[in-house]
């Protein structure tokens, strides 16, 4: 059994982390949707959203959480000696007709399923390589071994480029984790970079460490230019 606290979005701050820790909590369940956006709510004192006749009011716009947001939130919570155990609920804007069996039910179910992906640490330590997909190779000047053993100027020696991987069945692979077979395929389905078409645009999730690395490893620039053109 774990002793945890549930915190609304506006409570994700140092004061509430300290309070949870002082109460003996070890884990947090967080809301990333702002249920307190209604004008009759007071975020400084309210513990439950109030909307009078309007209920809880409009919660959000259906925005999908970004990898950077989740990583930063986890680091912030961990820095206070707590663990991020779970995120409670999607934005109601993404699944209101699922709840009400409305006309957009099937469309919203498909959207929620398509947006699902898991981010986890790499297996057997950090990786010094990643495999670029054939589609990206074909539309760029990149070579199959361009993402192997990158030099890190800040450390003055070779450093890993992959610390986490993505499990996302409906994302198109742009780079795999390196756990591939002789055909260059990753049978486990772990991605280093993947894309998902959404409306007129697309979401791209990347876990390859590019920040501060592309000046000495120009293949990183070519990779970014190629995937952002798609």
Coordinates of N, CA and C in Angstrom, one line a residue:
X1 N 0.8 -1.2 0.0 CA 0.0 0.0 0.0 C 0.9 1.2 0.0
X2 N 0.5 2.3 -0.8 CA 1.2 3.5 -0.9 C 0.3 4.7 -0.3
X3 N 0.9 5.5 0.4 CA 0.2 6.7 1.0 C 0.4 7.8 0.0
X4 N -0.7 8.3 -0.6 CA -0.5 9.3 -1.6 C -1.5 10.5 -1.5
X5 N -1.2 11.5 -2.2 CA -2.1 12.7 -2.3 C -2.6 12.9 -3.7
X6 N -3.8 13.4 -3.9 CA -4.3 13.8 -5.2 C -4.2 15.3 -5.3
X7 N -3.6 15.8 -6.3 CA -3.4 17.3 -6.4 C -4.0 17.8 -7.8
X8 N -4.8 18.8 -7.7 CA -5.3 19.5 -8.9 C -4.1 20.2 -9.5
X9 N -4.4 20.6 -10.8 CA -3.3 21.2 -11.6 C -2.7 22.5 -10.9
X10 N -3.6 23.3 -10.3 CA -3.1 24.6 -9.7 C -2.3 24.3 -8.4
X11 N -2.4 23.0 -7.9 CA -1.7 22.7 -6.6 C -0.4 22.0 -6.9
X12 N 0.0 21.9 -8.1 CA 1.3 21.3 -8.5 C 2.4 22.4 -8.3
X13 N 2.8 22.6 -7.0 CA 3.8 23.6 -6.7 C 4.5 23.2 -5.4
X14 N 5.5 23.9 -5.0 CA 6.4 23.6 -3.9 C 5.6 23.5 -2.6
X15 N 4.6 24.4 -2.4 CA 3.9 24.5 -1.1 C 3.1 23.2 -0.9
X16 N 2.5 22.7 -1.9 CA 1.7 21.5 -1.8 C 2.5 20.3 -1.8
X17 N 3.7 20.3 -2.5 CA 4.6 19.1 -2.4 C 5.1 19.0 -0.9
X18 N 5.4 20.1 -0.3 CA 5.9 20.1 1.0 C 4.9 19.6 2.0
X19 N 3.6 20.1 1.8 CA 2.5 19.7 2.7 C 2.3 18.2 2.6
X20 N 2.3 17.6 1.4 CA 2.1 16.2 1.2 C 3.3 15.4 1.9
X21 N 4.5 15.9 1.7 CA 5.6 15.2 2.3 C 5.5 15.3 3.9
X22 N 5.1 16.4 4.4 CA 5.0 16.6 5.9 C 3.9 15.6 6.4
X23 N 2.9 15.3 5.6 CA 1.8 14.4 6.0 C 2.2 13.0 5.9
X24 N 3.4 12.7 5.4 CA 3.9 11.3 5.3 C 3.6 10.7 4.0
X25 N 3.1 11.4 3.0 CA 2.8 10.9 1.7 C 4.1 10.5 1.0
X26 N 4.1 9.5 0.1 CA 5.2 9.1 -0.7 C 5.0 9.3 -2.2
X27 N 3.7 9.3 -2.6 CA 3.3 9.3 -4.0 C 2.2 10.3 -4.3
X28 N 2.2 10.8 -5.5 CA 1.1 11.8 -5.9 C 0.4 11.3 -7.1
X29 N -0.9 11.5 -7.1 CA -1.8 11.4 -8.3 C -2.2 12.8 -8.7
X30 N -1.9 13.1 -9.9 CA -2.0 14.5 -10.3 C -3.1 14.7 -11.4
X31 N -3.7 15.9 -11.5 CA -4.6 16.3 -12.5 C -3.9 17.3 -13.4
X32 N -3.9 17.0 -14.7 CA -3.2 18.0 -15.6 C -4.3 18.8 -16.4
X33 N -5.5 18.6 -16.0 CA -6.6 19.4 -16.6 C -7.0 20.5 -15.6
X34 N -7.3 21.7 -16.0 CA -7.6 22.8 -15.1 C -9.1 22.8 -14.8
X35 N -9.6 22.1 -13.8 CA -11.0 22.1 -13.5 C -11.5 23.4 -12.8
X36 N -10.6 24.3 -12.5 CA -10.9 25.5 -11.8 C -10.9 26.8 -12.7
X37 N -11.1 26.6 -14.0 CA -11.1 27.7 -14.9 C -12.3 28.6 -14.8
X38 N -13.4 28.0 -14.2 CA -14.6 28.8 -14.2 C -14.4 30.1 -13.3
X39 N -15.0 31.2 -13.7 CA -14.8 32.5 -13.1 C -15.3 32.5 -11.6
X40 N -16.2 31.6 -11.2 CA -16.7 31.5 -9.8 C -15.7 30.7 -8.9
X41 N -14.7 30.2 -9.5 CA -13.7 29.4 -8.7 C -12.6 30.3 -8.1
X42 N -12.2 30.0 -7.0 CA -11.0 30.7 -6.4 C -9.9 29.7 -6.1
X43 N -8.9 29.8 -7.0 CA -7.8 28.8 -6.9 C -7.0 28.9 -5.6
X44 N -7.1 30.0 -4.9 CA -6.3 30.2 -3.7 C -7.0 29.5 -2.5
X45 N -8.3 29.2 -2.6 CA -9.0 28.6 -1.4 C -9.8 27.4 -1.7
X46 N -10.2 27.2 -3.0 CA -11.1 26.1 -3.3 C -10.4 24.8 -3.3
X47 N -11.1 23.8 -2.8 CA -10.6 22.4 -2.9 C -11.4 21.5 -3.8
X48 N -12.6 22.1 -4.2 CA -13.4 21.4 -5.2 C -13.9 22.5 -6.2
X49 N -14.0 22.1 -7.5 CA -14.4 23.1 -8.4 C -15.9 23.4 -8.2
X50 N -16.3 24.7 -8.4 CA -17.7 25.1 -8.3 C -18.1 25.8 -9.5
X51 N -19.2 25.4 -10.1 CA -19.7 26.1 -11.3 C -21.2 26.4 -11.3
X52 N -21.8 26.3 -10.1 CA -23.2 26.5 -10.0 C -24.0 25.7 -11.0
X53 N -24.8 26.4 -11.8 CA -25.6 25.7 -12.8 C -24.7 25.1 -13.9
X54 N -23.5 25.7 -14.1 CA -22.6 25.2 -15.2 C -21.8 24.0 -14.7
X55 N -22.0 23.5 -13.5 CA -21.2 22.4 -13.0 C -19.8 22.8 -12.9
X56 N -18.8 22.0 -13.3 CA -17.4 22.4 -13.2 C -16.9 23.3 -14.2
X57 N -17.8 23.6 -15.2 CA -17.3 24.5 -16.3 C -16.5 23.8 -17.3
X58 N -16.1 24.5 -18.3 CA -15.2 23.9 -19.4 C -13.8 23.7 -18.8
X59 N -13.4 22.4 -18.9 CA -12.1 22.1 -18.3 C -10.9 22.3 -19.2
X60 N -11.1 22.1 -20.5 CA -9.9 22.3 -21.3 C -10.2 22.2 -22.8
X61 N -9.2 22.1 -23.6 CA -9.4 22.1 -25.1 C -8.9 20.8 -25.7
X62 N -8.7 19.8 -24.9 CA -8.3 18.5 -25.5 C -6.8 18.5 -25.9
X63 N -6.0 19.3 -25.3 CA -4.5 19.3 -25.6 C -3.9 18.0 -25.0
X64 N -3.0 17.5 -25.8 CA -2.3 16.3 -25.4 C -1.0 16.7 -24.6
X65 N -0.7 15.9 -23.6 CA 0.5 16.2 -22.8 C 1.7 16.0 -23.6
X66 N 2.7 16.8 -23.4 CA 4.0 16.7 -24.2 C 5.0 15.9 -23.3
X67 N 5.9 15.3 -24.0 CA 7.0 14.6 -23.3 C 7.7 15.5 -22.3
X68 N 8.1 16.7 -22.8 CA 8.8 17.7 -22.0 C 8.0 18.0 -20.7
X69 N 6.7 18.2 -20.8 CA 5.9 18.5 -19.7 C 5.9 17.4 -18.6
X70 N 5.8 16.2 -19.1 CA 5.8 15.0 -18.2 C 7.1 14.8 -17.5
X71 N 8.2 15.0 -18.3 CA 9.5 14.8 -17.7 C 9.8 15.9 -16.7
X72 N 9.5 17.1 -17.0 CA 9.8 18.2 -16.1 C 8.9 18.1 -14.8
X73 N 7.7 17.6 -14.9 CA 6.8 17.5 -13.8 C 7.4 16.3 -12.9
X74 N 7.8 15.3 -13.5 CA 8.4 14.2 -12.7 C 9.6 14.6 -11.9
X75 N 10.5 15.3 -12.6 CA 11.7 15.8 -12.0 C 11.4 16.7 -10.8
X76 N 10.4 17.6 -11.0 CA 10.0 18.6 -9.9 C 9.4 17.8 -8.7
X77 N 8.6 16.8 -9.0 CA 8.0 16.0 -7.9 C 9.1 15.2 -7.2
X78 N 10.0 14.6 -7.9 CA 11.1 13.8 -7.3 C 12.0 14.6 -6.5
X79 N 12.2 15.9 -6.9 CA 13.1 16.8 -6.1 C 12.6 17.1 -4.7
X80 N 11.3 16.8 -4.5 CA 10.7 17.0 -3.1 C 10.6 15.6 -2.4
X81 N 11.2 14.6 -2.9 CA 11.2 13.3 -2.2 C 9.9 12.5 -2.4
X82 N 9.2 12.9 -3.5 CA 7.9 12.2 -3.8 C 8.0 11.5 -5.2
X83 N 7.0 10.6 -5.4 CA 7.0 9.9 -6.7 C 5.7 10.3 -7.4
X84 N 5.8 10.4 -8.7 CA 4.6 10.6 -9.6 C 4.0 9.3 -9.9
X85 N 2.9 8.9 -9.2 CA 2.3 7.6 -9.3 C 1.4 7.5 -10.5
X86 N 0.6 8.5 -10.8 CA -0.4 8.4 -11.8 C -1.0 9.8 -12.2
X87 N -1.5 9.9 -13.4 CA -2.2 11.0 -13.9 C -3.7 10.7 -14.0
X88 N -4.5 11.5 -13.3 CA -6.0 11.1 -13.2 C -6.7 11.8 -14.3
X89 N -7.2 11.0 -15.2 CA -8.2 11.4 -16.2 C -7.6 12.2 -17.4
X90 N -8.2 11.9 -18.6 CA -8.0 12.8 -19.7 C -8.8 14.0 -19.6
X91 N -8.5 15.0 -20.5 CA -9.3 16.2 -20.6 C -10.7 15.8 -21.1
X92 N -11.8 16.2 -20.4 CA -13.2 15.8 -20.8 C -13.5 16.2 -22.2
X93 N -12.8 17.2 -22.7 CA -13.0 17.7 -24.1 C -12.6 16.5 -25.1
X94 N -11.8 15.6 -24.6 CA -11.4 14.5 -25.5 C -12.4 13.3 -25.5
X95 N -13.3 13.2 -24.4 CA -14.1 12.0 -24.3 C -15.5 12.2 -23.8
X96 N -16.0 13.4 -23.9 CA -17.4 13.7 -23.3 C -18.4 12.8 -24.0
X97 N -18.3 12.5 -25.3 CA -19.3 11.7 -25.9 C -19.1 10.2 -25.6
X98 N -17.9 9.8 -25.1 CA -17.7 8.5 -24.6 C -18.5 8.3 -23.4
X99 N -18.5 9.3 -22.5 CA -19.3 9.2 -21.3 C -20.8 9.2 -21.5
X100 N -21.2 10.0 -22.5 CA -22.7 10.2 -22.8 C -23.2 9.4 -23.9
X101 N -22.4 8.5 -24.5 CA -22.8 7.7 -25.6 C -23.3 8.6 -26.8
X102 N -22.6 9.7 -27.0 CA -23.0 10.7 -28.0 C -22.5 10.3 -29.4
X103 N -22.8 11.1 -30.4 CA -22.5 10.8 -31.8 C -21.0 10.7 -32.1
X104 N -20.2 11.4 -31.3 CA -18.7 11.4 -31.5 C -18.0 10.3 -30.7
X105 N -18.8 9.4 -30.1 CA -18.2 8.3 -29.2 C -17.1 7.6 -29.9
X106 N -17.4 7.0 -31.0 CA -16.4 6.1 -31.7 C -15.1 6.9 -32.1
X107 N -15.4 8.2 -32.6 CA -14.3 9.0 -33.0 C -13.4 9.4 -31.8
X108 N -14.0 9.7 -30.7 CA -13.2 10.0 -29.5 C -12.5 8.8 -28.9
X109 N -13.1 7.7 -29.0 CA -12.4 6.5 -28.5 C -11.2 6.2 -29.3
X110 N -11.3 6.4 -30.6 CA -10.2 6.2 -31.5 C -9.1 7.2 -31.3
X111 N -9.5 8.4 -31.0 CA -8.5 9.5 -30.7 C -7.8 9.2 -29.5
X112 N -8.4 8.8 -28.4 CA -7.8 8.5 -27.1 C -6.8 7.3 -27.3
X113 N -7.2 6.3 -28.0 CA -6.4 5.1 -28.3 C -5.2 5.5 -29.1
X114 N -5.4 6.4 -30.1 CA -4.2 6.8 -30.9 C -3.2 7.6 -30.2
X115 N -3.7 8.4 -29.2 CA -2.8 9.2 -28.5 C -2.0 8.5 -27.4
X116 N -2.2 7.2 -27.2 CA -1.6 6.5 -26.1 C -0.2 6.1 -26.4
X117 N 0.7 6.5 -25.5 CA 2.1 6.0 -25.7 C 2.7 5.9 -24.3
X118 N 3.7 5.0 -24.1 CA 4.4 4.9 -22.9 C 5.9 5.3 -23.1
X119 N 6.4 6.0 -22.1 CA 7.8 6.4 -22.1 C 8.5 5.6 -20.9
X120 N 9.6 4.9 -21.2 CA 10.2 4.2 -20.1 C 11.8 4.3 -20.3
X121 N 12.5 4.0 -19.3 CA 13.9 4.0 -19.3 C 14.4 2.9 -20.3
X122 N 15.6 3.1 -20.9 CA 16.1 2.1 -21.8 C 16.5 0.8 -21.0
X123 N 16.5 -0.3 -21.7 CA 16.8 -1.6 -21.1 C 18.3 -1.8 -21.2
X124 N 18.8 -2.4 -20.1 CA 20.3 -2.7 -20.1 C 21.2 -1.5 -20.2
X125 N 20.9 -0.4 -19.5 CA 21.7 0.8 -19.5 C 21.3 1.7 -20.6
X126 N 22.0 2.8 -20.7 CA 21.8 3.8 -21.7 C 22.4 3.4 -23.0
X127 N 21.9 3.9 -24.1 CA 22.3 3.4 -25.4 C 23.2 4.5 -26.1
X128 N 24.2 4.0 -26.8 CA 25.1 4.9 -27.6 C 24.7 4.9 -29.0
X129 N 23.6 4.4 -29.4 CA 23.2 4.3 -30.8 C 21.7 4.3 -31.0
X130 N 21.2 4.7 -32.2 CA 19.8 4.6 -32.5 C 19.8 4.3 -34.0
X131 N 18.7 3.6 -34.5 CA 18.6 3.2 -35.9 C 17.6 4.1 -36.6
X132 N 18.0 4.8 -37.6 CA 17.1 5.7 -38.3 C 16.3 4.9 -39.3
X133 N 15.0 5.2 -39.4 CA 14.1 4.4 -40.3 C 14.5 4.6 -41.7
X134 N 14.1 3.6 -42.5 CA 14.4 3.6 -44.0 C 13.8 4.8 -44.7
X135 N 12.6 5.2 -44.2 CA 11.9 6.3 -44.8 C 12.7 7.6 -44.6
X136 N 13.2 7.8 -43.4 CA 14.0 9.0 -43.2 C 15.3 8.9 -43.9
X137 N 16.0 7.8 -44.0 CA 17.2 7.6 -44.7 C 17.0 7.9 -46.2
X138 N 15.9 7.5 -46.8 CA 15.6 7.7 -48.2 C 15.4 9.1 -48.5
X139 N 14.9 9.9 -47.6 CA 14.6 11.3 -47.9 C 15.6 12.3 -47.3
X140 N 16.8 11.8 -47.0 CA 17.9 12.6 -46.4 C 19.2 12.1 -46.9
X141 N 20.3 12.8 -46.4 CA 21.7 12.4 -46.7 C 22.2 11.5 -45.6
X142 N 21.4 11.1 -44.6 CA 21.9 10.3 -43.5 C 22.3 8.9 -43.9
X143 N 23.2 8.3 -43.2 CA 23.7 7.0 -43.4 C 23.2 6.1 -42.2
X144 N 23.1 4.8 -42.4 CA 22.6 3.9 -41.3 C 23.4 4.0 -40.0
X145 N 24.7 4.3 -40.1 CA 25.5 4.3 -38.8 C 25.8 5.7 -38.3
X146 N 25.0 6.7 -38.8 CA 25.3 8.1 -38.4 C 24.9 8.4 -36.9
X147 N 24.1 7.5 -36.3 CA 23.7 7.8 -34.9 C 24.3 6.7 -34.0
X148 N 25.6 6.4 -34.2 CA 26.4 5.5 -33.4 C 27.6 6.3 -32.8
X149 N 27.7 6.1 -31.5 CA 28.9 6.6 -30.8 C 29.2 8.1 -31.0
X150 N 28.3 8.9 -30.5 CA 28.4 10.4 -30.6 C 29.4 11.0 -29.6
X151 N 30.2 11.9 -30.1 CA 31.1 12.6 -29.2 C 30.4 13.7 -28.5
X152 N 30.7 13.9 -27.2 CA 30.1 14.9 -26.3 C 31.2 15.9 -25.9
X153 N 31.2 17.1 -26.5 CA 32.3 18.1 -26.2 C 32.4 18.4 -24.7
X154 N 31.2 18.5 -24.1 CA 31.2 19.0 -22.7 C 31.9 17.9 -21.8
X155 N 31.9 16.7 -22.2 CA 32.6 15.6 -21.4 C 33.9 15.2 -22.0
X156 N 34.1 15.6 -23.2 CA 35.4 15.3 -24.0 C 35.5 13.8 -24.2
X157 N 34.4 13.1 -24.3 CA 34.4 11.7 -24.8 C 33.0 11.3 -25.2
X158 N 32.9 10.1 -25.7 CA 31.7 9.6 -26.2 C 30.7 9.4 -25.1
X159 N 29.4 9.8 -25.3 CA 28.4 9.7 -24.3 C 27.1 9.1 -25.0
X160 N 26.2 8.5 -24.2 CA 25.0 7.9 -24.7 C 24.1 9.0 -25.4
X161 N 23.3 8.5 -26.3 CA 22.4 9.5 -26.9 C 20.9 9.1 -26.6
X162 N 20.7 8.0 -25.9 CA 19.4 7.5 -25.7 C 19.2 7.0 -24.2
X163 N 18.4 7.7 -23.5 CA 18.2 7.4 -22.1 C 16.8 6.8 -21.8
X164 N 15.9 7.0 -22.7 CA 14.5 6.5 -22.6 C 14.0 6.2 -24.0
X165 N 13.0 5.3 -24.0 CA 12.4 4.9 -25.3 C 10.9 5.0 -25.2
X166 N 10.2 4.9 -26.3 CA 8.8 5.1 -26.4 C 8.1 3.8 -26.9
X167 N 7.0 3.4 -26.3 CA 6.2 2.3 -26.8 C 4.9 2.9 -27.2
X168 N 4.7 3.0 -28.5 CA 3.5 3.7 -29.1 C 3.1 3.0 -30.3
X169 N 2.1 2.0 -30.2 CA 1.7 1.2 -31.3 C 1.2 1.9 -32.6
X170 N 0.6 3.1 -32.4 CA 0.1 3.8 -33.5 C 0.9 5.0 -34.0
X171 N 2.1 5.1 -33.5 CA 3.1 6.1 -34.0 C 3.9 5.5 -35.1
X172 N 4.2 6.3 -36.1 CA 5.1 5.8 -37.2 C 6.6 5.9 -36.7
X173 N 7.4 4.8 -36.9 CA 8.8 4.9 -36.4 C 9.6 5.8 -37.3
X174 N 10.3 6.7 -36.7 CA 11.3 7.5 -37.4 C 12.7 7.1 -37.0
X175 N 12.8 6.6 -35.8 CA 14.1 6.0 -35.4 C 13.7 5.0 -34.3
X176 N 14.4 3.9 -34.3 CA 14.2 2.8 -33.3 C 15.3 2.8 -32.3
X177 N 15.1 2.1 -31.2 CA 16.0 2.1 -30.1 C 17.3 1.4 -30.2
X178 N 17.4 0.7 -31.3 CA 18.7 -0.1 -31.5 C 18.5 -1.5 -31.1
X179 N 17.4 -1.9 -30.5 CA 17.1 -3.3 -30.2 C 16.5 -4.0 -31.4
X180 N 17.3 -4.0 -32.5 CA 16.7 -4.5 -33.7 C 17.3 -5.8 -34.2
X181 N 16.6 -6.4 -35.1 CA 17.0 -7.7 -35.7 C 17.9 -7.4 -36.9
X182 N 18.3 -8.5 -37.6 CA 19.2 -8.3 -38.7 C 18.5 -7.6 -39.9
X183 N 17.2 -7.5 -39.9 CA 16.5 -6.7 -41.0 C 16.4 -5.3 -40.6
X184 N 16.9 -4.9 -39.5 CA 16.9 -3.5 -39.1 C 15.5 -3.1 -38.4
X185 N 14.7 -4.1 -38.1 CA 13.4 -3.9 -37.5 C 13.5 -4.1 -36.0
X186 N 12.7 -3.4 -35.2 CA 12.7 -3.5 -33.8 C 11.4 -4.3 -33.4
X187 N 11.6 -5.6 -33.2 CA 10.5 -6.5 -32.9 C 9.7 -6.2 -31.7
X188 N 10.3 -5.5 -30.7 CA 9.6 -5.1 -29.5 C 8.8 -3.9 -29.6
X189 N 9.1 -3.1 -30.7 CA 8.3 -1.9 -31.0 C 8.7 -0.7 -30.2
X190 N 9.9 -0.7 -29.7 CA 10.4 0.5 -28.9 C 11.0 1.5 -29.9
X191 N 10.5 2.8 -29.7 CA 10.9 3.8 -30.6 C 11.9 4.8 -29.9
X192 N 12.8 5.4 -30.7 CA 13.5 6.5 -30.2 C 12.9 7.8 -30.7
X193 N 12.3 7.8 -31.8 CA 11.5 8.9 -32.4 C 10.3 8.4 -33.2
X194 N 9.2 9.0 -33.0 CA 8.0 8.5 -33.7 C 7.1 9.7 -34.0
X195 N 6.2 9.5 -35.0 CA 5.3 10.6 -35.4 C 3.8 10.0 -35.4
X196 N 2.9 10.9 -35.2 CA 1.5 10.5 -35.3 C 0.7 11.7 -35.9
X197 N 0.0 11.4 -37.0 CA -0.8 12.4 -37.7 C -2.0 12.7 -36.9
X198 N -2.3 14.0 -36.8 CA -3.5 14.5 -36.0 C -4.0 15.7 -36.7
X199 N -5.3 15.5 -37.2 CA -5.9 16.6 -38.0 C -5.0 17.0 -39.2
X200 N -4.7 18.3 -39.3 CA -3.9 18.7 -40.4 C -2.4 18.7 -40.1
X201 N -2.1 18.3 -38.9 CA -0.6 18.3 -38.5 C -0.2 17.0 -38.0
X202 N 0.8 17.0 -37.2 CA 1.3 15.8 -36.6 C 2.0 16.0 -35.3
X203 N 2.1 15.0 -34.4 CA 2.9 15.1 -33.2 C 4.1 14.3 -33.4
X204 N 5.3 14.8 -33.0 CA 6.5 14.1 -33.1 C 7.1 14.0 -31.7
X205 N 7.4 12.7 -31.3 CA 8.0 12.5 -29.9 C 9.4 12.0 -30.2
X206 N 10.4 12.6 -29.6 CA 11.8 12.2 -29.7 C 12.5 12.1 -28.4
X207 N 13.2 11.0 -28.2 CA 14.0 10.8 -27.0 C 15.5 10.8 -27.2
X208 N 15.9 11.0 -28.5 CA 17.3 11.0 -28.8 C 17.9 12.3 -28.2
X209 N 19.0 12.2 -27.5 CA 19.6 13.4 -26.8 C 20.3 14.3 -27.9
X210 N 19.7 15.3 -28.3 CA 20.2 16.2 -29.4 C 20.7 17.5 -28.8
X211 N 20.2 18.0 -27.7 CA 20.6 19.3 -27.1 C 22.1 19.3 -26.8
X212 N 22.8 20.3 -27.3 CA 24.2 20.4 -27.1 C 25.1 19.4 -27.8
X213 N 24.5 18.6 -28.7 CA 25.3 17.5 -29.3 C 25.4 17.7 -30.8
X214 N 24.6 18.5 -31.5 CA 24.5 18.5 -32.9 C 25.7 19.3 -33.6
X215 N 26.4 20.1 -32.9 CA 27.5 20.9 -33.5 C 28.6 19.9 -33.9
X216 N 28.9 19.0 -32.9 CA 30.0 18.0 -33.2 C 29.4 16.8 -33.9
X217 N 28.1 16.6 -34.0 CA 27.5 15.5 -34.7 C 26.4 16.0 -35.6
X218 N 26.8 16.5 -36.8 CA 25.9 17.2 -37.7 C 24.8 16.3 -38.3
X219 N 24.9 15.0 -38.1 CA 23.8 14.2 -38.5 C 22.5 14.5 -37.7
X220 N 22.7 15.0 -36.5 CA 21.5 15.4 -35.8 C 20.7 16.6 -36.4
X221 N 21.4 17.5 -37.0 CA 20.8 18.6 -37.7 C 20.0 18.1 -38.9
X222 N 20.6 17.2 -39.7 CA 20.0 16.6 -40.9 C 18.8 15.8 -40.5
X223 N 18.8 15.1 -39.4 CA 17.7 14.4 -38.9 C 16.5 15.3 -38.5
X224 N 16.8 16.3 -37.8 CA 15.8 17.3 -37.4 C 15.1 17.9 -38.6
X225 N 15.9 18.4 -39.6 CA 15.4 19.0 -40.8 C 14.5 18.1 -41.6
X226 N 14.9 16.8 -41.6 CA 14.1 15.8 -42.4 C 12.8 15.5 -41.7
X227 N 12.8 15.2 -40.4 CA 11.5 14.8 -39.8 C 10.5 16.0 -39.6
X228 N 11.1 17.2 -39.5 CA 10.2 18.4 -39.4 C 9.6 18.8 -40.7
X229 N 10.1 18.3 -41.8 CA 9.5 18.6 -43.1 C 8.4 17.7 -43.5
X230 N 8.2 16.6 -42.7 CA 7.2 15.6 -43.1 C 5.8 16.0 -42.6

